[in-house]
Coordinates of C-alpha atoms in Angstrom, one line a residue:
Chain A
M27 CA -12.0 39.4 63.0
T28 CA -14.8 37.8 65.1
L29 CA -15.0 34.5 66.9
L30 CA -18.4 33.3 68.1
I31 CA -18.5 30.8 71.0
H32 CA -21.8 29.3 70.0
S33 CA -22.0 26.3 72.4
V34 CA -19.5 24.6 74.7
P35 CA -19.5 22.2 77.6
G36 CA -19.6 24.1 81.0
P37 CA -19.8 27.8 81.7
V38 CA -19.3 29.9 78.5
A39 CA -17.6 32.7 80.4
R40 CA -14.5 30.6 81.1
W41 CA -14.3 29.8 77.4
A42 CA -14.6 33.4 76.3
E43 CA -12.0 34.4 78.8
A44 CA -9.6 31.8 77.5
A45 CA -10.3 32.8 73.9
R46 CA -9.7 36.5 74.6
A47 CA -6.4 35.7 76.3
A48 CA -5.2 33.5 73.5
L49 CA -6.4 35.7 70.7
P50 CA -6.1 39.3 71.9
E51 CA -6.8 40.8 68.4
M52 CA -10.0 38.8 68.0
E53 CA -13.5 40.1 68.9
V54 CA -14.9 37.2 70.9
R55 CA -18.7 37.0 71.2
T56 CA -20.9 34.5 73.0
A57 CA -24.3 33.1 71.9
D58 CA -26.3 35.5 74.2
D59 CA -24.7 38.5 72.4
A60 CA -23.9 37.1 68.9
G61 CA -24.5 40.5 67.1
N62 CA -24.6 40.5 63.3
A63 CA -24.3 37.0 62.0
D64 CA -22.6 38.2 58.8
E65 CA -19.6 39.5 60.8
V66 CA -18.7 36.1 62.3
D67 CA -15.5 34.6 60.9
Y68 CA -15.1 31.6 63.1
V69 CA -17.5 29.7 65.2
L70 CA -16.8 27.2 68.1
V71 CA -19.8 24.8 68.4
A72 CA -20.5 21.7 70.4
R73 CA -24.2 21.3 69.5
A74 CA -26.5 23.2 67.2
A75 CA -30.0 22.6 66.0
P76 CA -30.2 21.6 62.3
G77 CA -30.1 24.7 60.2
E78 CA -29.0 26.9 63.1
L79 CA -25.5 27.6 61.7
A80 CA -26.8 28.4 58.2
R81 CA -27.3 32.1 59.0
F82 CA -23.5 32.6 59.4
A83 CA -22.8 33.5 55.8
G84 CA -19.2 34.7 56.1
L85 CA -17.6 31.8 58.1
R86 CA -14.0 30.9 57.4
F87 CA -14.3 27.6 59.3
I88 CA -16.4 25.8 62.0
A89 CA -14.5 24.5 65.0
T90 CA -15.8 21.9 67.5
P91 CA -14.4 20.9 70.9
L92 CA -15.9 17.4 70.5
A93 CA -14.1 14.4 69.2
G94 CA -17.2 13.0 67.5
V95 CA -18.7 15.2 64.7
D96 CA -21.7 13.0 64.0
G97 CA -24.0 15.5 65.6
L98 CA -22.8 18.4 63.4
L99 CA -22.6 16.4 60.2
G100 CA -26.3 15.4 60.8
D101 CA -27.2 19.0 59.9
P102 CA -28.1 19.1 56.1
E103 CA -27.7 22.9 56.1
L104 CA -24.2 22.9 57.8
P105 CA -22.3 25.7 56.0
D106 CA -19.9 24.3 53.4
V107 CA -16.7 25.5 55.0
P108 CA -14.0 23.4 56.7
L109 CA -15.0 21.7 60.0
V110 CA -12.0 21.3 62.3
R111 CA -11.5 19.6 65.7
C112 CA -9.4 21.0 68.5
A113 CA -7.8 17.9 70.1
A114 CA -4.4 18.5 71.7
P115 CA -1.4 16.7 70.1
G116 CA -1.1 13.2 71.4
G117 CA -4.9 12.6 71.5
A118 CA -7.1 13.2 74.5
P119 CA -5.1 12.2 77.6
M120 CA -8.3 11.8 79.7
I121 CA -9.8 9.3 77.2
T122 CA -6.4 7.5 77.0
E123 CA -6.3 7.0 80.8
F124 CA -10.0 6.1 80.9
A125 CA -9.6 3.5 78.2
V126 CA -6.5 2.1 79.9
L127 CA -8.3 2.0 83.2
H128 CA -11.3 0.1 81.9
V129 CA -9.2 -2.4 79.9
L130 CA -7.2 -3.1 83.1
R131 CA -10.4 -3.3 85.1
H132 CA -11.7 -6.1 82.9
H133 CA -8.3 -7.7 82.5
R134 CA -7.9 -7.9 86.2
Q135 CA -11.4 -9.2 86.7
M136 CA -12.7 -6.4 88.9
P137 CA -16.4 -7.0 88.1
E138 CA -15.9 -10.6 89.3
F139 CA -14.1 -9.5 92.5
A140 CA -16.9 -6.9 93.1
A141 CA -19.5 -9.7 92.9
A142 CA -17.5 -11.9 95.2
Q143 CA -17.2 -9.0 97.7
A144 CA -21.0 -8.6 97.7
R145 CA -21.2 -12.3 98.7
R146 CA -18.2 -11.9 101.2
E147 CA -16.5 -14.6 99.4
W148 CA -12.7 -15.0 99.0
I149 CA -12.2 -16.3 95.5
R150 CA -9.0 -17.3 93.7
P151 CA -9.8 -17.2 90.0
A152 CA -7.1 -17.9 87.4
Q153 CA -5.5 -14.7 86.2
K154 CA -3.9 -13.9 82.9
T155 CA -0.8 -11.8 82.4
A156 CA -0.9 -8.9 79.9
S157 CA 1.0 -11.0 77.4
E158 CA -1.8 -13.6 77.5
R159 CA -4.5 -11.0 77.0
R160 CA -5.8 -10.0 73.6
V161 CA -7.3 -6.5 73.5
G162 CA -9.0 -5.1 70.4
F163 CA -9.7 -1.5 69.5
L164 CA -12.4 -0.5 67.1
G165 CA -10.7 2.5 65.6
L166 CA -7.0 3.6 65.7
G167 CA -7.1 7.3 65.0
N168 CA -6.2 10.3 67.1
I169 CA -8.4 9.1 69.9
A170 CA -7.9 5.3 69.9
G171 CA -4.2 5.3 68.9
P172 CA -2.7 6.5 72.2
P173 CA -4.5 4.0 74.5
A174 CA -3.8 1.2 72.1
A175 CA -0.1 2.1 72.0
Q176 CA 0.1 2.4 75.8
L177 CA -1.5 -1.0 76.4
A178 CA 0.8 -2.5 73.8
A179 CA 3.7 -1.0 75.7
M180 CA 2.4 -2.6 78.9
G181 CA 2.7 -6.0 77.2
F182 CA -0.9 -6.6 76.0
R183 CA -1.5 -8.3 72.6
V184 CA -3.3 -5.3 71.0
A185 CA -5.1 -5.3 67.7
A186 CA -7.2 -2.7 65.9
W187 CA -9.8 -2.7 63.3
T188 CA -10.1 0.3 60.9
R189 CA -12.1 1.1 57.8
R190 CA -9.0 1.5 55.6
A191 CA -5.7 -0.4 56.1
R192 CA -3.5 1.2 58.7
Q193 CA -0.2 0.0 60.1
V194 CA 1.0 1.0 63.5
P195 CA 4.1 -0.7 65.0
G196 CA 3.3 -3.2 67.8
I197 CA -0.4 -3.3 66.9
E198 CA -2.0 -6.1 64.8
S199 CA -4.0 -4.5 62.0
F200 CA -7.4 -5.6 60.6
H201 CA -9.4 -3.5 58.2
G202 CA -12.5 -3.4 56.1
K203 CA -15.5 -5.6 56.0
D204 CA -13.5 -8.8 55.6
G205 CA -11.2 -7.9 58.5
L206 CA -14.0 -7.5 61.1
A207 CA -14.8 -11.1 61.8
P208 CA -11.2 -12.3 62.4
F209 CA -10.6 -9.2 64.5
L210 CA -13.6 -9.9 66.7
R211 CA -12.8 -13.6 67.1
R212 CA -9.4 -12.8 68.7
S213 CA -10.6 -9.8 70.9
E214 CA -11.1 -10.8 74.6
I215 CA -11.5 -7.2 75.6
L216 CA -13.1 -5.0 72.9
V217 CA -13.0 -1.2 73.1
N218 CA -15.1 0.9 70.8
L219 CA -13.7 4.3 69.9
L220 CA -15.1 4.5 66.4
A221 CA -16.6 7.7 64.9
L222 CA -20.4 7.4 64.5
T223 CA -21.2 7.2 60.8
Q224 CA -23.9 5.4 58.7
A225 CA -21.5 2.5 58.3
T226 CA -20.7 2.1 62.0
T227 CA -24.2 2.7 63.4
G228 CA -25.4 -0.5 65.1
I229 CA -22.0 -2.2 64.5
I230 CA -22.2 -3.9 67.9
A231 CA -25.2 -6.3 67.4
A232 CA -26.1 -9.9 67.7
D233 CA -24.0 -11.0 64.7
T234 CA -20.8 -9.2 65.8
L235 CA -21.2 -10.0 69.5
A236 CA -21.5 -13.7 68.6
L237 CA -18.0 -13.6 67.1
L238 CA -16.3 -12.5 70.3
P239 CA -14.5 -15.2 72.4
E240 CA -16.6 -16.8 75.2
G241 CA -16.3 -14.6 78.3
A242 CA -15.2 -11.4 76.5
A243 CA -15.7 -7.9 77.8
F244 CA -17.0 -4.9 75.9
I245 CA -16.1 -1.2 76.6
N246 CA -18.1 1.5 74.7
L247 CA -16.4 4.9 74.7
G248 CA -17.7 5.7 71.2
R249 CA -21.4 6.5 70.8
G250 CA -24.5 4.8 72.1
Q251 CA -25.8 4.4 68.6
H252 CA -22.9 2.0 67.8
V253 CA -24.7 -0.6 70.0
V254 CA -28.0 -2.5 69.6
D255 CA -28.8 -2.5 73.3
A256 CA -31.2 -5.5 73.3
D257 CA -28.5 -7.6 71.5
L258 CA -25.9 -6.5 74.1
I259 CA -28.1 -7.5 77.0
A260 CA -28.9 -10.8 75.3
A261 CA -25.1 -11.5 74.9
L262 CA -24.6 -10.7 78.6
D263 CA -27.5 -12.8 79.7
S264 CA -26.3 -15.8 77.7
G265 CA -22.8 -15.5 79.2
R266 CA -21.1 -15.1 75.8
L267 CA -20.2 -11.7 77.0
A268 CA -18.9 -11.7 80.7
A269 CA -19.1 -7.9 81.3
A270 CA -19.6 -4.5 79.7
T271 CA -18.7 -1.0 80.6
L272 CA -20.8 1.7 78.9
D273 CA -19.9 5.4 78.9
V274 CA -22.2 6.5 76.1
F275 CA -25.8 5.9 75.4
R276 CA -28.5 6.4 72.7
T277 CA -30.2 8.9 75.1
E278 CA -28.1 11.0 77.5
P279 CA -28.5 11.4 80.4
L280 CA -29.5 7.7 80.5
P281 CA -33.2 7.6 81.7
A282 CA -33.6 6.3 85.2
D283 CA -35.9 3.5 84.0
D284 CA -33.5 2.2 81.4
A285 CA -32.7 -1.5 81.9
L286 CA -28.9 -0.9 81.4
W287 CA -28.6 0.8 84.8
R288 CA -29.6 -2.4 86.7
H289 CA -28.0 -5.1 84.6
P290 CA -25.6 -7.0 87.0
R291 CA -22.9 -7.3 84.3
I292 CA -22.9 -3.7 83.1
T293 CA -20.9 -0.9 84.5
I294 CA -22.3 2.5 83.7
T295 CA -20.2 5.7 83.7
P296 CA -22.0 9.0 82.8
H297 CA -20.2 10.0 79.6
A298 CA -17.2 10.6 81.8
A299 CA -14.3 9.5 79.6
R300 CA -13.3 13.1 79.0
V301 CA -14.0 16.5 80.5
I302 CA -13.7 19.1 77.7
R303 CA -12.1 22.2 79.1
P304 CA -11.2 25.5 77.5
E305 CA -7.5 25.2 78.4
D306 CA -7.2 22.1 76.3
V307 CA -9.2 23.3 73.4
I308 CA -8.6 27.0 72.9
P309 CA -4.9 26.7 72.0
Q310 CA -5.7 24.3 69.1
L311 CA -8.5 26.7 67.9
A312 CA -6.1 29.6 68.1
E313 CA -3.5 27.7 66.1
N314 CA -6.0 27.0 63.3
I315 CA -7.1 30.7 63.3
R316 CA -3.4 31.7 62.9
R317 CA -3.1 29.1 60.1
D318 CA -6.2 30.3 58.4
R319 CA -5.0 33.9 58.5
A320 CA -1.6 32.9 57.2
G321 CA -3.1 30.8 54.4
A322 CA -1.6 27.6 55.9
P323 CA -3.4 24.2 55.8
L324 CA -5.7 23.7 58.7
L325 CA -5.1 21.0 61.3
Q326 CA -7.6 18.3 62.2
A327 CA -10.0 19.0 59.3
V328 CA -12.9 16.5 59.2
D329 CA -13.3 14.5 56.0
R330 CA -17.0 15.0 55.5
S331 CA -17.4 12.1 53.1
A332 CA -15.8 9.7 55.7
G333 CA -17.8 11.2 58.5
Y334 CA -14.8 11.8 60.8
Chain B
M10 CA 23.5 -30.7 94.0
T11 CA 19.9 -30.8 95.4
L12 CA 17.1 -28.2 95.3
L13 CA 14.1 -28.7 97.6
I14 CA 10.9 -27.1 96.5
H15 CA 9.5 -26.7 100.0
S16 CA 6.4 -24.6 99.5
V17 CA 5.1 -22.7 96.6
P18 CA 1.8 -21.2 95.4
G19 CA -0.2 -23.6 93.3
P20 CA 0.5 -27.1 92.2
V21 CA 4.1 -28.1 93.2
A22 CA 4.4 -30.5 90.2
R23 CA 4.5 -27.5 87.8
W24 CA 7.3 -25.9 89.8
A25 CA 9.3 -29.1 89.9
E26 CA 8.9 -29.5 86.2
A27 CA 10.0 -26.0 85.5
A28 CA 13.0 -26.4 87.9
R29 CA 14.1 -29.6 86.3
A30 CA 13.9 -28.0 82.8
A31 CA 15.9 -25.0 83.9
L32 CA 18.5 -26.9 86.0
P33 CA 19.0 -30.3 84.3
E34 CA 22.1 -31.1 86.5
M35 CA 20.1 -30.5 89.7
E36 CA 18.3 -33.1 91.8
V37 CA 14.9 -31.5 92.4
R38 CA 12.9 -32.7 95.3
T39 CA 9.5 -31.7 96.6
A40 CA 8.3 -31.6 100.2
D41 CA 6.5 -34.9 100.0
D42 CA 9.7 -36.7 99.2
A43 CA 12.4 -34.4 100.7
G44 CA 14.8 -37.3 101.5
N45 CA 17.9 -36.6 103.7
A46 CA 17.7 -32.9 104.9
D47 CA 21.5 -32.7 105.0
E48 CA 21.8 -33.2 101.3
V49 CA 19.7 -30.1 100.4
D50 CA 21.8 -27.3 99.0
Y51 CA 19.0 -24.9 98.0
V52 CA 15.5 -24.5 99.2
L53 CA 12.6 -22.6 97.6
V54 CA 10.1 -21.6 100.3
A55 CA 7.0 -19.5 100.4
R56 CA 5.8 -20.3 103.9
A57 CA 7.3 -22.4 106.7
A58 CA 6.4 -23.0 110.3
P59 CA 9.0 -21.4 112.7
G60 CA 11.9 -23.8 113.2
E61 CA 10.9 -25.9 110.2
L62 CA 13.9 -24.9 108.0
A63 CA 16.5 -25.3 110.8
R64 CA 16.9 -29.0 110.0
F65 CA 18.6 -28.2 106.6
A66 CA 22.1 -28.0 107.9
G67 CA 23.9 -27.7 104.5
L68 CA 22.0 -25.0 102.8
R69 CA 23.8 -22.6 100.4
F70 CA 20.9 -20.2 100.3
I71 CA 17.2 -19.9 100.9
A72 CA 15.1 -18.6 97.9
T73 CA 11.5 -17.3 98.1
P74 CA 9.0 -16.6 95.3
L75 CA 7.3 -14.0 97.5
A76 CA 8.1 -10.2 97.4
G77 CA 7.5 -9.8 101.2
V78 CA 9.9 -11.8 103.4
D79 CA 8.3 -10.8 106.7
G80 CA 6.9 -14.3 107.2
L81 CA 10.3 -16.0 106.8
L82 CA 12.2 -13.4 108.8
G83 CA 9.7 -14.0 111.7
D84 CA 11.3 -17.4 112.2
P85 CA 14.0 -17.0 114.9
E86 CA 15.6 -20.3 113.8
L87 CA 15.9 -19.4 110.1
P88 CA 19.2 -20.8 108.9
D89 CA 21.9 -18.1 108.8
V90 CA 22.5 -18.3 105.0
P91 CA 21.6 -15.7 102.3
L92 CA 17.9 -15.2 101.7
V93 CA 17.2 -14.2 98.1
R94 CA 14.1 -13.2 96.2
C95 CA 13.3 -14.3 92.7
A96 CA 11.6 -11.3 91.1
A97 CA 12.0 -10.8 87.4
P98 CA 14.0 -7.7 86.2
G99 CA 11.7 -4.7 86.0
G100 CA 9.7 -5.6 89.1
A101 CA 6.5 -7.6 89.1
P102 CA 4.5 -6.7 86.0
M103 CA 1.2 -7.9 87.5
I104 CA 1.7 -5.7 90.6
T105 CA 2.6 -2.8 88.4
E106 CA -0.6 -3.1 86.3
F107 CA -2.7 -3.7 89.4
A108 CA -1.3 -0.6 91.1
V109 CA -1.8 1.5 88.0
L110 CA -5.4 0.1 87.7
H111 CA -6.3 1.0 91.2
V112 CA -4.8 4.5 91.1
L113 CA -6.7 5.2 87.9
R114 CA -9.8 3.7 89.4
H115 CA -9.7 6.2 92.3
H116 CA -8.4 9.0 90.1
R117 CA -11.4 8.6 87.7
Q118 CA -13.9 8.3 90.6
M119 CA -15.1 4.8 89.8
P120 CA -16.4 4.2 93.4
E121 CA -18.5 7.4 93.1
F122 CA -19.8 6.3 89.7
A123 CA -20.6 2.8 91.0
A124 CA -22.6 4.3 93.9
A125 CA -24.5 6.6 91.4
Q126 CA -25.2 3.6 89.2
A127 CA -26.8 1.8 92.2
R128 CA -29.1 4.8 92.6
R129 CA -29.6 5.0 88.7
E130 CA -28.4 8.6 88.9
W131 CA -26.5 10.4 86.1
I132 CA -23.9 12.5 87.9
R133 CA -21.5 15.0 86.5
P134 CA -18.8 15.5 89.2
A135 CA -15.8 17.7 88.6
Q136 CA -12.9 15.6 87.3
K137 CA -9.2 16.2 87.6
T138 CA -6.6 15.6 85.0
A139 CA -3.5 13.5 85.8
S140 CA -1.4 16.7 86.1
E141 CA -3.7 17.9 88.8
R142 CA -3.6 14.6 90.8
R143 CA -1.0 13.9 93.5
V144 CA -0.3 10.2 93.9
G145 CA 1.9 9.0 96.8
F146 CA 3.8 5.7 97.0
L147 CA 4.9 4.3 100.4
G148 CA 8.0 2.5 99.1
L149 CA 10.0 3.0 95.9
G150 CA 12.0 -0.3 95.6
N151 CA 11.8 -3.1 93.0
I152 CA 8.1 -3.4 93.5
A153 CA 6.9 0.2 93.9
G154 CA 9.3 1.8 91.5
P155 CA 7.8 0.6 88.2
P156 CA 4.2 1.7 88.9
A157 CA 5.4 5.0 90.3
A158 CA 7.4 5.6 87.2
Q159 CA 4.6 4.5 84.9
L160 CA 2.1 6.9 86.5
A161 CA 4.6 9.7 86.4
A162 CA 5.0 9.0 82.6
M163 CA 1.2 9.3 82.4
G164 CA 1.4 12.8 83.8
F165 CA 0.5 12.3 87.4
R166 CA 2.3 14.2 90.2
V167 CA 4.0 11.3 91.9
A168 CA 5.9 11.3 95.1
A169 CA 7.3 8.5 97.2
W170 CA 8.3 8.0 100.8
T171 CA 11.2 5.7 101.7
R172 CA 13.1 4.9 104.8
R173 CA 16.4 6.2 103.5
A174 CA 16.8 9.1 100.9
R175 CA 16.3 7.9 97.4
Q176 CA 16.2 10.0 94.2
V177 CA 14.3 8.8 91.1
P178 CA 13.9 11.2 88.1
G179 CA 10.3 12.5 87.9
I180 CA 9.3 11.4 91.4
E181 CA 9.3 13.8 94.3
S182 CA 11.2 12.2 97.2
F183 CA 10.5 12.2 100.9
H184 CA 12.3 10.0 103.5
G185 CA 12.6 9.1 107.1
K186 CA 10.5 10.0 110.1
D187 CA 10.5 13.7 109.3
G188 CA 9.5 13.2 105.7
L189 CA 6.4 11.2 106.4
A190 CA 4.0 14.0 107.4
P191 CA 4.7 16.3 104.4
F192 CA 4.5 13.3 102.1
L193 CA 1.1 12.3 103.5
R194 CA -0.3 15.9 103.4
R195 CA 0.2 16.1 99.6
S196 CA -1.0 12.6 98.7
E197 CA -4.5 12.4 97.4
I198 CA -4.1 8.8 96.4
L199 CA -1.9 6.9 98.7
V200 CA -0.5 3.5 97.6
N201 CA 1.2 1.2 100.2
L202 CA 3.8 -1.1 98.8
L203 CA 6.2 -1.1 101.8
A204 CA 7.8 -4.2 103.2
L205 CA 6.4 -5.3 106.6
T206 CA 9.0 -4.6 109.3
Q207 CA 8.7 -3.6 112.9
A208 CA 9.0 0.0 111.9
T209 CA 6.2 -0.2 109.3
T210 CA 3.7 -2.3 111.2
G211 CA 0.6 -0.2 111.9
I212 CA 2.0 2.7 109.9
I213 CA -1.5 3.4 108.5
A214 CA -3.3 4.5 111.7
A215 CA -5.4 7.4 113.1
D216 CA -2.4 9.8 113.2
T217 CA -1.2 9.2 109.7
L218 CA -4.6 9.0 108.1
A219 CA -5.4 12.4 109.7
L220 CA -2.6 14.0 107.6
L221 CA -4.1 12.9 104.2
P222 CA -6.0 15.6 102.3
E223 CA -9.7 15.6 102.8
G224 CA -11.3 13.1 100.4
A225 CA -8.1 11.0 99.8
A226 CA -8.1 7.4 98.7
F227 CA -5.9 4.6 100.1
I228 CA -4.8 1.5 98.3
N229 CA -3.1 -1.3 100.3
L230 CA -1.0 -3.7 98.3
G231 CA 1.6 -4.2 101.1
R232 CA 0.5 -6.3 104.1
G233 CA -2.6 -6.2 106.2
Q234 CA -0.5 -5.6 109.3
H235 CA 0.5 -2.2 107.9
V236 CA -3.0 -1.0 108.7
V237 CA -4.9 -0.4 112.0
D238 CA -8.3 -1.5 110.6
A239 CA -10.4 0.3 113.1
D240 CA -8.6 3.6 112.4
L241 CA -9.1 3.0 108.6
I242 CA -12.8 2.4 109.1
A243 CA -13.1 5.5 111.3
A244 CA -11.4 7.7 108.7
L245 CA -13.8 6.4 106.0
D246 CA -16.8 6.9 108.2
S247 CA -15.7 10.5 109.0
G248 CA -15.3 11.3 105.3
R249 CA -11.6 12.3 105.7
L250 CA -10.9 9.3 103.5
A251 CA -13.3 8.9 100.5
A252 CA -12.4 5.4 99.6
A253 CA -10.0 2.5 100.1
T254 CA -9.0 -0.5 98.1
L255 CA -7.5 -3.4 100.1
D256 CA -5.8 -6.4 98.6
V257 CA -4.1 -7.7 101.8
F258 CA -5.4 -8.4 105.3
R259 CA -4.3 -9.3 108.8
T260 CA -6.0 -12.6 108.3
E261 CA -6.2 -14.2 104.9
P262 CA -8.6 -15.4 103.6
L263 CA -10.5 -12.5 105.1
P264 CA -13.1 -14.1 107.4
A265 CA -16.7 -13.8 106.1
D266 CA -17.8 -11.9 109.2
D267 CA -15.1 -9.2 108.9
A268 CA -16.6 -5.7 108.8
L269 CA -14.2 -4.7 106.0
W270 CA -16.2 -6.8 103.5
R271 CA -19.4 -4.8 103.9
H272 CA -18.1 -1.2 104.2
P273 CA -19.6 0.8 101.4
R274 CA -16.3 2.8 100.8
I275 CA -14.0 -0.3 100.7
T276 CA -13.2 -2.3 97.7
I277 CA -11.9 -5.8 98.6
T278 CA -9.7 -7.8 96.3
P279 CA -8.6 -11.3 97.5
H280 CA -4.7 -10.8 97.5
A281 CA -5.0 -10.7 93.8
A282 CA -2.3 -8.2 92.9
R283 CA 0.0 -10.9 91.6
V284 CA -0.2 -14.5 90.7
I285 CA 3.2 -16.2 91.4
R286 CA 4.0 -18.6 88.7
P287 CA 7.0 -20.9 88.1
E288 CA 7.8 -19.5 84.7
D289 CA 8.4 -16.1 86.3
V290 CA 10.3 -17.3 89.3
I291 CA 12.4 -20.3 88.3
P292 CA 14.7 -18.4 85.8
Q293 CA 15.7 -16.0 88.6
L294 CA 16.3 -18.9 91.0
A295 CA 18.4 -20.7 88.4
E296 CA 20.4 -17.6 87.8
N297 CA 21.3 -17.3 91.5
I298 CA 22.2 -21.0 91.7
R299 CA 24.6 -20.5 88.7
R300 CA 26.0 -17.5 90.5
D301 CA 26.5 -19.4 93.8
R302 CA 28.3 -22.2 92.0
A303 CA 30.5 -19.7 90.1
G304 CA 31.3 -17.8 93.3
A305 CA 29.6 -14.7 92.0
P306 CA 27.5 -12.3 94.1
L307 CA 23.9 -13.3 94.6
L308 CA 21.1 -11.2 93.2
Q309 CA 18.2 -9.8 95.2
A310 CA 19.7 -10.8 98.6
V311 CA 17.5 -9.6 101.5
D312 CA 19.1 -7.3 104.1
R313 CA 18.0 -9.0 107.2
S314 CA 18.6 -6.0 109.5
A315 CA 16.4 -3.8 107.3
G316 CA 13.8 -6.6 107.0
Y317 CA 13.5 -6.4 103.2

């Protein structure tokens, strides 16, 4: 059996080493020495040009180390085999802590304190407690669920909006087209962790931003394409939105001349919510290979019609 | 029975109203109408000039809404009656979330990302997971215990240093004079939540800062007097310390001409870790008044010889 490590974040040698250690019976190839494409049973792929994976005719499944599969699903020639993710159980701990960090950062008015420090001014703004703060998550799946639950446990009033109805204890649920407006109206700190699909592209735009409470904060940990940048900047300039933290962008790396870098109310992080490392991904890949060989159902299979 | 609300943070009327609601049988006075000092049984005091409380000859106990009692204990004429704090069970939730926020902020390299944003530079620094990050708390009492436990639950390697030996599950313990150096040597993010006593004044100085790992971060949520400011600045300038967040200062408000405001590696917050509000304090005060009247032991009594 052959596993091809097609494309991964960071040095491929570390990934190959981890795969060989976890799957000693497997022939592990890397892209620079892929050999005969017909012999490849499993492929691990982060990014591929459209049509590039079509030549692997004997694939059992495609695995990806990424959380968002919008890039792969954009390939019209993607082989028609299962597409699986490799997230560890309990979500992605680095994204969980990053989401918690940035919600706390806006909750505790750090952008306001940073601006006051620049003026060398000792300010005493009113501060809310967690129980007075309404946090809203766009998304409540494997990635958004853990930070939403952790913030609820810290005493925040947490709600989530999902495409289909979904009940999680301690989290107020909104769903579907009709649920979006009431969800946005109550969300003082809005965190986007949606998958990028046709339905969610551009979901953060003038009409949705106008529904947020005056002085709200927005945190984008999803995809740059979820946001209409000009509308976001207009909402910040008008004061409707007090602050935004952006970790993802339509073009990455964010070009040096992009206006987002210099906006005084925007915090930029360089797609840093998670570092994807072989030690976190390979065990899940190995588990799915074992399942495939035993004829058991695969874990974390993507629903292609839903797009995530 | 008479309760005098001597000095509190924020508008005294809100405190008096909360006290009257919680203690309907009590005569509640405020400082502007204190009446006969001999009639005062209980006094709630945040700050008092030395000697100022000595005139209350019939006090049953002194209560304070503050966590740190160094100011009150600095009064040589402080009446020799029990001094009690009024923290809610489970510590101070606002301090817990503030400590977690600032540990996460340094853990996830936000000062480095902020500097890169100012240069409009997309950086990809190495990032550690929580399980690779060693956080150290100076203190592990009612205030430091909850954030230490929460960070341990998030997967951080948490240790604490205390005056006397203290074991808490999941937290590595160091104590006493001999324990300080090994504790500092392993602490990449150091959080100070100690009480200010003679023994802890100036504890953060050249000798202790030199023991921290290269590139460590320091978060001061204790008192400004714990730190020798010039030594802290020297450690930041030499690069031994990568960053510091300071919420407390030797002089508050921090004077506009203080060098701390403008240091590029220092984040200043204006003593913002906690807002002290009547709804959080008065129930604990009322409970201790009930206990005093029933002859039951008081809660949260300060050990004057220890200084906290």
